[in-house]
Short mmCIF file of C-alpha atoms in Angstrom, two decimals:
data_model
loop_
_atom_site.label_atom_id
_atom_site.label_comp_id
_atom_site.label_asym_id
_atom_site.label_seq_id
_atom_site.Cartn_x
_atom_site.Cartn_y
_atom_site.Cartn_z
CA UNK A 4 15.71 25.19 17.61
CA UNK A 5 17.30 26.01 14.29
CA UNK A 6 14.99 28.00 11.98
CA UNK A 7 15.65 25.86 8.89
CA UNK A 8 15.06 22.65 10.81
CA UNK A 9 11.76 23.98 12.08
CA UNK A 10 10.81 25.04 8.56
CA UNK A 11 11.60 21.57 7.17
CA UNK A 12 9.60 19.81 9.87
CA UNK A 13 6.66 22.20 9.42
CA UNK A 14 6.68 21.87 5.63
CA UNK A 15 6.73 18.07 5.79
CA UNK A 16 3.92 18.09 8.35
CA UNK A 17 1.88 20.44 6.18
CA UNK A 18 2.38 18.32 3.04
CA UNK A 19 1.43 15.22 4.99
CA UNK A 20 -1.67 16.85 6.45
CA UNK A 21 -2.82 18.11 3.05
CA UNK A 22 -2.47 14.66 1.49
CA UNK A 23 -4.29 12.93 4.34
CA UNK A 24 -7.12 15.44 3.94
CA UNK A 25 -7.19 14.98 0.14
CA UNK A 26 -7.47 11.21 0.63
CA UNK A 27 -10.50 11.67 2.86
CA UNK A 28 -12.05 14.25 0.51
CA UNK A 29 -11.59 11.76 -2.33
CA UNK A 30 -13.34 9.09 -0.30
CA UNK A 31 -16.15 11.55 0.33
CA UNK A 32 -16.56 13.00 -3.17
CA UNK A 33 -15.88 10.30 -5.75
CA UNK A 34 -18.84 8.56 -7.32
CA UNK A 35 -18.34 4.79 -7.26
CA UNK A 36 -16.50 2.19 -5.20
CA UNK A 37 -13.73 1.59 -7.75
CA UNK A 38 -12.75 5.24 -8.08
CA UNK A 39 -12.98 5.65 -4.32
CA UNK A 40 -10.28 2.99 -3.99
CA UNK A 41 -7.79 5.32 -5.68
CA UNK A 42 -7.96 8.27 -3.33
CA UNK A 43 -7.17 6.88 0.14
CA UNK A 44 -4.72 4.15 -0.82
CA UNK A 45 -2.52 6.57 -2.72
CA UNK A 46 -2.91 9.90 -0.99
CA UNK A 47 -2.66 8.47 2.49
CA UNK A 48 0.60 6.59 1.92
CA UNK A 49 2.51 9.73 0.97
CA UNK A 50 0.58 11.84 3.50
CA UNK A 51 1.54 9.52 6.31
CA UNK A 52 5.07 9.28 4.87
CA UNK A 53 5.49 13.05 5.21
CA UNK A 54 4.21 13.11 8.79
CA UNK A 55 6.40 10.18 9.84
CA UNK A 56 9.46 11.68 8.14
CA UNK A 57 8.94 14.95 9.99
CA UNK A 58 8.56 12.94 13.21
CA UNK A 59 11.91 11.21 12.51
CA UNK A 60 13.68 14.54 11.93
CA UNK A 61 12.14 16.21 14.98
CA UNK A 62 12.76 13.29 17.35
CA UNK A 63 16.35 12.91 16.13
CA UNK A 64 16.88 16.59 16.88
CA UNK A 65 15.21 16.34 20.30
CA UNK A 66 16.96 13.22 21.52
CA UNK A 67 20.37 13.95 20.03
CA UNK A 68 20.72 10.68 18.11
CA UNK A 69 19.26 9.51 14.83
CA UNK A 70 16.00 7.75 15.64
CA UNK A 71 14.58 6.10 12.54
CA UNK A 72 12.01 3.76 14.02
CA UNK A 73 9.06 5.79 12.72
CA UNK A 74 10.24 4.83 9.22
CA UNK A 75 9.24 1.24 10.08
CA UNK A 76 5.57 2.28 9.96
CA UNK A 77 6.10 3.86 6.52
CA UNK A 78 7.82 0.71 5.29
CA UNK A 79 5.03 -1.44 6.67
CA UNK A 80 2.33 0.72 5.08
CA UNK A 81 4.07 0.82 1.70
CA UNK A 82 4.09 -2.99 1.71
CA UNK A 83 0.52 -3.46 2.95
CA UNK A 84 -1.41 -0.66 1.19
CA UNK A 85 -1.40 -2.38 -2.26
CA UNK A 86 -2.56 -5.66 -0.69
CA UNK A 87 -5.56 -4.00 0.97
CA UNK A 88 -6.43 -2.12 -2.23
CA UNK A 89 -6.16 -5.30 -4.28
CA UNK A 90 -8.41 -7.30 -1.93
CA UNK A 91 -11.01 -4.52 -1.81
CA UNK A 92 -11.02 -4.23 -5.62
CA UNK A 93 -11.52 -7.98 -5.79
CA UNK A 94 -14.42 -7.78 -3.33
CA UNK A 95 -16.01 -4.98 -5.36
CA UNK A 96 -15.60 -7.00 -8.56
CA UNK A 97 -17.20 -10.17 -7.22
CA UNK A 98 -19.84 -8.34 -5.23
CA UNK A 99 -21.29 -6.74 -8.39
CA UNK A 100 -20.76 -3.20 -7.14
CA UNK A 101 -22.29 -0.62 -9.49
CA UNK A 102 -19.79 1.30 -11.61
CA UNK A 103 -19.96 4.89 -12.80
CA UNK A 104 -21.89 5.49 -16.00
CA UNK A 105 -18.84 6.71 -17.88
CA UNK A 106 -16.77 3.60 -17.05
CA UNK A 107 -15.20 2.04 -20.14
CA UNK A 108 -14.67 -1.68 -20.83
CA UNK A 109 -17.11 -2.80 -18.17
CA UNK A 110 -17.29 -6.20 -19.84
CA UNK A 111 -13.97 -7.13 -18.30
CA UNK A 112 -15.58 -7.22 -14.85
CA UNK A 113 -18.04 -9.87 -15.98
CA UNK A 114 -15.23 -11.80 -17.62
CA UNK A 115 -13.21 -11.90 -14.41
CA UNK A 116 -16.28 -12.76 -12.35
CA UNK A 117 -17.36 -15.62 -14.60
CA UNK A 118 -13.89 -17.08 -14.40
CA UNK A 119 -14.07 -16.90 -10.62
CA UNK A 120 -17.47 -18.58 -10.32
CA UNK A 121 -16.45 -21.32 -12.76
CA UNK A 122 -13.41 -21.90 -10.59
CA UNK A 123 -15.54 -22.03 -7.43
CA UNK A 124 -17.89 -24.58 -8.93
CA UNK A 125 -14.99 -26.72 -10.02
CA UNK A 126 -13.44 -26.67 -6.55
CA UNK A 127 -16.75 -27.34 -4.77
CA UNK A 128 -17.53 -30.28 -7.04
CA UNK A 129 -14.07 -31.73 -6.49
CA UNK A 130 -14.58 -31.50 -2.72
CA UNK A 131 -17.66 -33.69 -2.85
CA UNK B 12 26.68 -28.30 2.94
CA UNK B 13 28.76 -26.24 5.29
CA UNK B 14 27.67 -25.31 8.80
CA UNK B 15 27.25 -21.66 7.86
CA UNK B 16 24.83 -22.28 5.00
CA UNK B 17 22.85 -24.70 7.17
CA UNK B 18 22.52 -22.12 9.94
CA UNK B 19 21.70 -19.31 7.52
CA UNK B 20 19.60 -20.68 4.66
CA UNK B 21 18.54 -17.17 3.65
CA UNK B 22 21.24 -14.65 4.61
CA UNK B 23 19.41 -11.69 3.08
CA UNK B 24 16.27 -12.34 5.10
CA UNK B 25 18.30 -12.73 8.30
CA UNK B 26 20.05 -9.40 7.68
CA UNK B 27 16.68 -7.67 7.16
CA UNK B 28 15.28 -9.21 10.36
CA UNK B 29 18.30 -8.02 12.36
CA UNK B 30 18.05 -4.52 10.87
CA UNK B 31 14.33 -4.32 11.69
CA UNK B 32 14.94 -5.53 15.26
CA UNK B 33 17.57 -2.83 15.79
CA UNK B 34 15.31 -0.17 14.23
CA UNK B 35 12.39 -1.25 16.39
CA UNK B 36 14.44 -0.76 19.56
CA UNK B 37 16.23 2.34 18.21
CA UNK B 38 19.57 1.15 19.57
CA UNK B 39 22.85 -0.45 18.48
CA UNK B 40 23.92 -1.77 21.91
CA UNK B 41 25.67 -5.15 22.10
CA UNK B 42 22.87 -6.85 24.01
CA UNK B 43 20.29 -6.01 21.37
CA UNK B 44 22.62 -7.05 18.55
CA UNK B 45 23.04 -10.49 20.18
CA UNK B 46 19.31 -10.89 20.85
CA UNK B 47 18.50 -9.72 17.32
CA UNK B 48 21.04 -12.16 15.87
CA UNK B 49 19.41 -15.04 17.79
CA UNK B 50 16.02 -14.08 16.31
CA UNK B 51 17.52 -13.55 12.85
CA UNK B 52 18.93 -17.10 12.90
CA UNK B 53 16.03 -18.85 14.63
CA UNK B 54 13.06 -17.39 12.71
CA UNK B 55 14.23 -18.35 9.16
CA UNK B 56 15.09 -21.85 10.45
CA UNK B 57 11.62 -22.26 11.95
CA UNK B 58 9.97 -20.91 8.79
CA UNK B 59 12.08 -22.98 6.36
CA UNK B 60 9.39 -25.67 5.81
CA UNK B 61 6.94 -22.98 4.67
CA UNK B 62 9.11 -21.94 1.73
CA UNK B 63 7.94 -22.43 -1.83
CA UNK B 64 10.69 -22.18 -4.42
CA UNK B 65 10.40 -18.85 -6.22
CA UNK B 66 12.63 -17.06 -8.70
CA UNK B 67 15.30 -15.06 -6.90
CA UNK B 68 16.28 -11.47 -7.60
CA UNK B 69 19.40 -11.87 -9.74
CA UNK B 70 20.42 -8.21 -9.94
CA UNK B 71 20.09 -6.49 -6.53
CA UNK B 72 21.28 -3.13 -7.88
CA UNK B 73 18.59 -3.18 -10.57
CA UNK B 74 16.09 -3.86 -7.77
CA UNK B 75 17.36 -0.84 -5.83
CA UNK B 76 17.11 1.34 -8.94
CA UNK B 77 13.57 0.05 -9.52
CA UNK B 78 12.67 0.88 -5.91
CA UNK B 79 13.74 4.51 -6.28
CA UNK B 80 12.04 4.81 -9.67
CA UNK B 81 8.77 3.58 -8.12
CA UNK B 82 9.24 5.95 -5.16
CA UNK B 83 9.47 8.89 -7.55
CA UNK B 84 6.42 7.66 -9.46
CA UNK B 85 4.42 7.34 -6.23
CA UNK B 86 4.96 11.03 -5.48
CA UNK B 87 3.87 11.95 -9.04
CA UNK B 88 0.85 9.63 -8.65
CA UNK B 89 -0.20 11.38 -5.48
CA UNK B 90 -0.07 14.85 -7.00
CA UNK B 91 -2.03 13.68 -10.07
CA UNK B 92 -4.70 11.95 -7.99
CA UNK B 93 -4.94 14.98 -5.67
CA UNK B 94 -5.56 17.30 -8.66
CA UNK B 95 -8.19 14.92 -10.07
CA UNK B 96 -9.93 14.55 -6.72
CA UNK B 97 -10.14 18.28 -6.05
CA UNK B 98 -11.22 19.12 -9.62
CA UNK B 99 -14.72 18.71 -11.06
CA UNK B 100 -16.10 15.17 -10.88
CA UNK B 101 -17.36 15.24 -14.49
CA UNK B 102 -13.75 15.24 -15.70
CA UNK B 103 -13.07 11.75 -14.34
CA UNK B 104 -13.39 8.99 -16.94
CA UNK B 105 -12.62 5.64 -15.29
CA UNK B 106 -12.24 2.35 -17.11
CA UNK B 107 -10.95 -1.21 -16.99
CA UNK B 108 -7.97 -2.55 -18.92
CA UNK B 109 -6.71 -6.12 -19.35
CA UNK B 110 -2.92 -6.02 -19.42
CA UNK B 111 -1.33 -9.09 -21.08
CA UNK B 112 1.59 -10.44 -19.03
CA UNK B 113 4.91 -11.81 -20.25
CA UNK B 114 6.13 -12.95 -16.84
CA UNK B 115 4.80 -16.25 -15.55
CA UNK B 116 6.12 -16.74 -12.00
CA UNK B 117 3.99 -15.60 -9.09
CA UNK B 118 6.59 -13.48 -7.27
CA UNK B 119 7.36 -11.12 -10.18
CA UNK B 120 3.62 -10.83 -10.89
CA UNK B 121 3.01 -9.87 -7.24
CA UNK B 122 5.67 -7.16 -7.44
CA UNK B 123 4.19 -5.88 -10.71
CA UNK B 124 0.64 -5.84 -9.30
CA UNK B 125 1.75 -3.95 -6.17
CA UNK B 126 3.67 -1.44 -8.28
CA UNK B 127 0.67 -0.86 -10.54
CA UNK B 128 -1.47 -0.23 -7.47
CA UNK B 129 0.99 2.32 -6.09
CA UNK B 130 1.52 4.33 -9.29
CA UNK B 131 -0.46 6.94 -11.28
CA UNK B 132 -4.20 6.36 -11.24
CA UNK B 133 -4.20 2.57 -11.57
CA UNK B 134 -5.35 -0.20 -9.19
CA UNK B 135 -4.93 -3.91 -9.82
CA UNK B 136 -8.29 -5.63 -9.44
CA UNK B 137 -7.75 -9.25 -10.45
CA UNK B 138 -5.30 -11.68 -11.97
CA UNK B 139 -6.83 -14.00 -14.54
CA UNK B 140 -6.87 -17.70 -13.72
CA UNK B 141 -4.28 -18.68 -16.30
CA UNK B 142 -1.96 -15.84 -15.12
CA UNK B 143 -1.94 -14.25 -18.56
CA UNK B 144 -3.92 -11.07 -17.91
CA UNK B 145 -3.93 -8.50 -15.16
CA UNK B 146 -7.23 -6.66 -14.82
CA UNK B 147 -6.49 -3.03 -13.95
CA UNK B 148 -8.86 -0.21 -13.02
CA UNK B 149 -7.75 3.17 -14.37
CA UNK B 150 -8.95 6.41 -12.78
CA UNK B 151 -8.35 8.65 -15.79
CA UNK B 152 -8.62 6.69 -19.02
CA UNK B 153 -6.76 8.18 -22.02
CA UNK B 154 -8.54 8.04 -25.37
CA UNK B 155 -6.40 5.11 -26.43
CA UNK B 156 -6.33 2.31 -23.86
CA UNK B 157 -3.15 0.91 -25.44
CA UNK B 158 -1.36 3.89 -23.86
CA UNK B 159 -1.92 2.51 -20.35
CA UNK B 160 -0.90 -1.01 -21.37
CA UNK B 161 2.25 0.30 -23.05
CA UNK B 162 3.18 2.36 -19.96
CA UNK B 163 2.83 -0.62 -17.61
CA UNK B 164 4.66 -3.02 -19.94
CA UNK B 165 7.54 -0.74 -20.95
CA UNK B 166 8.17 1.03 -17.68
CA UNK B 167 7.57 -1.63 -15.04
CA UNK B 168 7.33 -5.10 -16.54
CA UNK B 169 10.56 -4.83 -18.53
CA UNK B 170 12.40 -3.57 -15.42
CA UNK B 171 11.08 -6.51 -13.39
CA UNK B 172 12.07 -8.92 -16.14
CA UNK B 173 15.58 -7.51 -16.10
CA UNK B 174 15.67 -7.80 -12.31
CA UNK B 175 14.74 -11.48 -12.27
CA UNK B 176 16.50 -12.32 -15.56
CA UNK B 177 13.56 -14.33 -16.83
CA UNK C 29 5.67 28.18 13.94
CA UNK C 30 5.76 24.48 14.75
CA UNK C 31 2.98 24.76 17.33
CA UNK C 32 0.74 26.52 14.80
CA UNK C 33 1.52 23.92 12.08
CA UNK C 34 0.74 21.10 14.50
CA UNK C 35 -2.63 22.68 15.28
CA UNK C 36 -3.44 23.12 11.56
CA UNK C 37 -2.45 19.55 10.68
CA UNK C 38 -4.43 18.20 13.64
CA UNK C 39 -7.53 20.05 12.46
CA UNK C 40 -7.04 18.82 8.88
CA UNK C 41 -6.73 15.19 9.97
CA UNK C 42 -9.79 15.54 12.20
CA UNK C 43 -11.85 16.89 9.29
CA UNK C 44 -10.64 13.90 7.28
CA UNK C 45 -11.80 11.57 10.06
CA UNK C 46 -15.26 13.15 10.05
CA UNK C 47 -15.52 12.70 6.26
CA UNK C 48 -14.50 9.05 6.66
CA UNK C 49 -17.13 8.60 9.36
CA UNK C 50 -19.76 9.98 6.98
CA UNK C 51 -18.71 7.45 4.33
CA UNK C 52 -18.71 4.68 6.96
CA UNK C 53 -22.28 5.47 7.97
CA UNK C 54 -23.73 6.26 4.53
CA UNK C 55 -21.55 4.23 2.13
CA UNK C 56 -23.97 2.50 -0.26
CA UNK C 57 -21.99 -0.72 -0.40
CA UNK C 58 -20.11 -2.87 2.09
CA UNK C 59 -16.86 -2.24 0.16
CA UNK C 60 -17.14 1.49 0.86
CA UNK C 61 -17.54 0.79 4.56
CA UNK C 62 -14.43 -1.40 4.73
CA UNK C 63 -12.49 1.22 2.77
CA UNK C 64 -13.69 3.99 5.10
CA UNK C 65 -12.63 1.94 8.13
CA UNK C 66 -9.20 1.33 6.59
CA UNK C 67 -8.76 5.05 5.91
CA UNK C 68 -9.83 5.83 9.47
CA UNK C 69 -7.08 3.55 10.78
CA UNK C 70 -4.51 5.41 8.70
CA UNK C 71 -5.81 8.84 9.72
CA UNK C 72 -5.69 7.88 13.38
CA UNK C 73 -2.04 6.79 12.98
CA UNK C 74 -1.34 10.25 11.55
CA UNK C 75 -3.18 11.93 14.43
CA UNK C 76 -1.22 9.91 17.01
CA UNK C 77 2.11 10.79 15.38
CA UNK C 78 1.18 14.49 15.31
CA UNK C 79 0.27 14.30 19.00
CA UNK C 80 3.60 12.58 19.68
CA UNK C 81 5.47 15.46 18.01
CA UNK C 82 3.38 17.93 20.02
CA UNK C 83 4.31 16.21 23.28
CA UNK C 84 7.93 15.71 22.19
CA UNK C 85 8.00 12.01 23.02
CA UNK C 86 8.40 8.89 20.87
CA UNK C 87 6.35 6.74 23.27
CA UNK C 88 3.34 6.94 20.95
CA UNK C 89 5.25 5.17 18.22
CA UNK C 90 4.32 1.75 19.62
CA UNK C 91 0.63 2.62 19.59
CA UNK C 92 0.88 3.79 15.98
CA UNK C 93 2.69 0.60 14.92
CA UNK C 94 0.05 -1.56 16.62
CA UNK C 95 -2.78 0.32 14.90
CA UNK C 96 -1.02 -0.04 11.54
CA UNK C 97 -0.67 -3.82 11.95
CA UNK C 98 -4.16 -4.43 13.33
CA UNK C 99 -5.67 -2.15 10.67
CA UNK C 100 -4.10 -4.12 7.85
CA UNK C 101 -5.04 -7.51 9.29
CA UNK C 102 -8.63 -6.50 10.04
CA UNK C 103 -9.19 -4.94 6.58
CA UNK C 104 -7.90 -8.09 4.88
CA UNK C 105 -10.00 -10.30 7.17
CA UNK C 106 -13.15 -8.27 6.39
CA UNK C 107 -12.39 -8.49 2.67
CA UNK C 108 -11.85 -12.24 2.83
CA UNK C 109 -15.02 -12.72 4.82
CA UNK C 110 -17.12 -10.79 2.30
CA UNK C 111 -15.41 -12.54 -0.61
CA UNK C 112 -15.80 -16.13 0.58
CA UNK C 113 -18.29 -16.01 3.46
CA UNK C 114 -15.57 -17.44 5.65
CA UNK C 115 -12.22 -16.28 7.05
CA UNK C 116 -10.54 -19.67 7.18
CA UNK C 117 -10.72 -21.35 3.81
#
């Protein structure tokens, strides 16, 4: 195996591994649910992207033809990661999860929640 | 309406389906191209009743440029978040921001919300009922919250507006 | 060099999985638990891909794709259930 190819694959793997680990460390260390949302959804997408890219390069080298199907997982994750993050943020907002003490503009959470409950009452009364 | 446009109501979607089928099987043999083409024609036809009319992307090249710009920003976002996460916790000052929206249609707003979630230190939490504000959680709040709003509006919303021509 | 890198990355991802497990068990709120589960899905995809490179086969790709799809659907279903008390609205 070519030295430079091996170096590229190893470097991409290493970057990916570091970012996956940072995502998990963020999940472990950060103080409240909202800030915890930031670490995994961001760090893991690029971490996984690096690992899958290195897999594409290595498999293409091994099998002798360009094999890009691992990129499908990256594509899928890039589309779905924001949706998961958005739904979890929404859950945290309407579940009255405690925020960090230093959080600014906390009033906006109540604003969004009130809107939501008013909407729910309107829809439940229209169902009756 | 010609036969071709009746068979292929959404040519772009059919092309993407065919490309994904070929990628999934990691082959370009004739048999898989024919099978993929059958799926690419049949699935949009079956799903046609589910469609809601949405604004279309008018400038595909602008969309491609936007995609690569966001890709670059995602890498920057990851490095920034990694530095914040590994640094001392007392340095993190989170906060909420309500970003006023100029765009009204649901598809551009979805793209904007997803982009905001992917890029530096921001996560979309909620869209207000009247679709005029996007509630965003910021990991590292600058002293002036207008800075975040300006970044989102100038960098992403204007590009999306250009893309959809609305 | 590649064998050593694969070992290092495998260990890093495994440490990440342990940290996620801690958050899954301790996590003060239900949101943290869903988030930890979602991160565990993603870490296990990474572990499977690293193992696939180690073995030199792309057979594990299907498993990784399945975990990616099921992980997304289950996280969204959990979120919806907590949000509305019901999956089907």
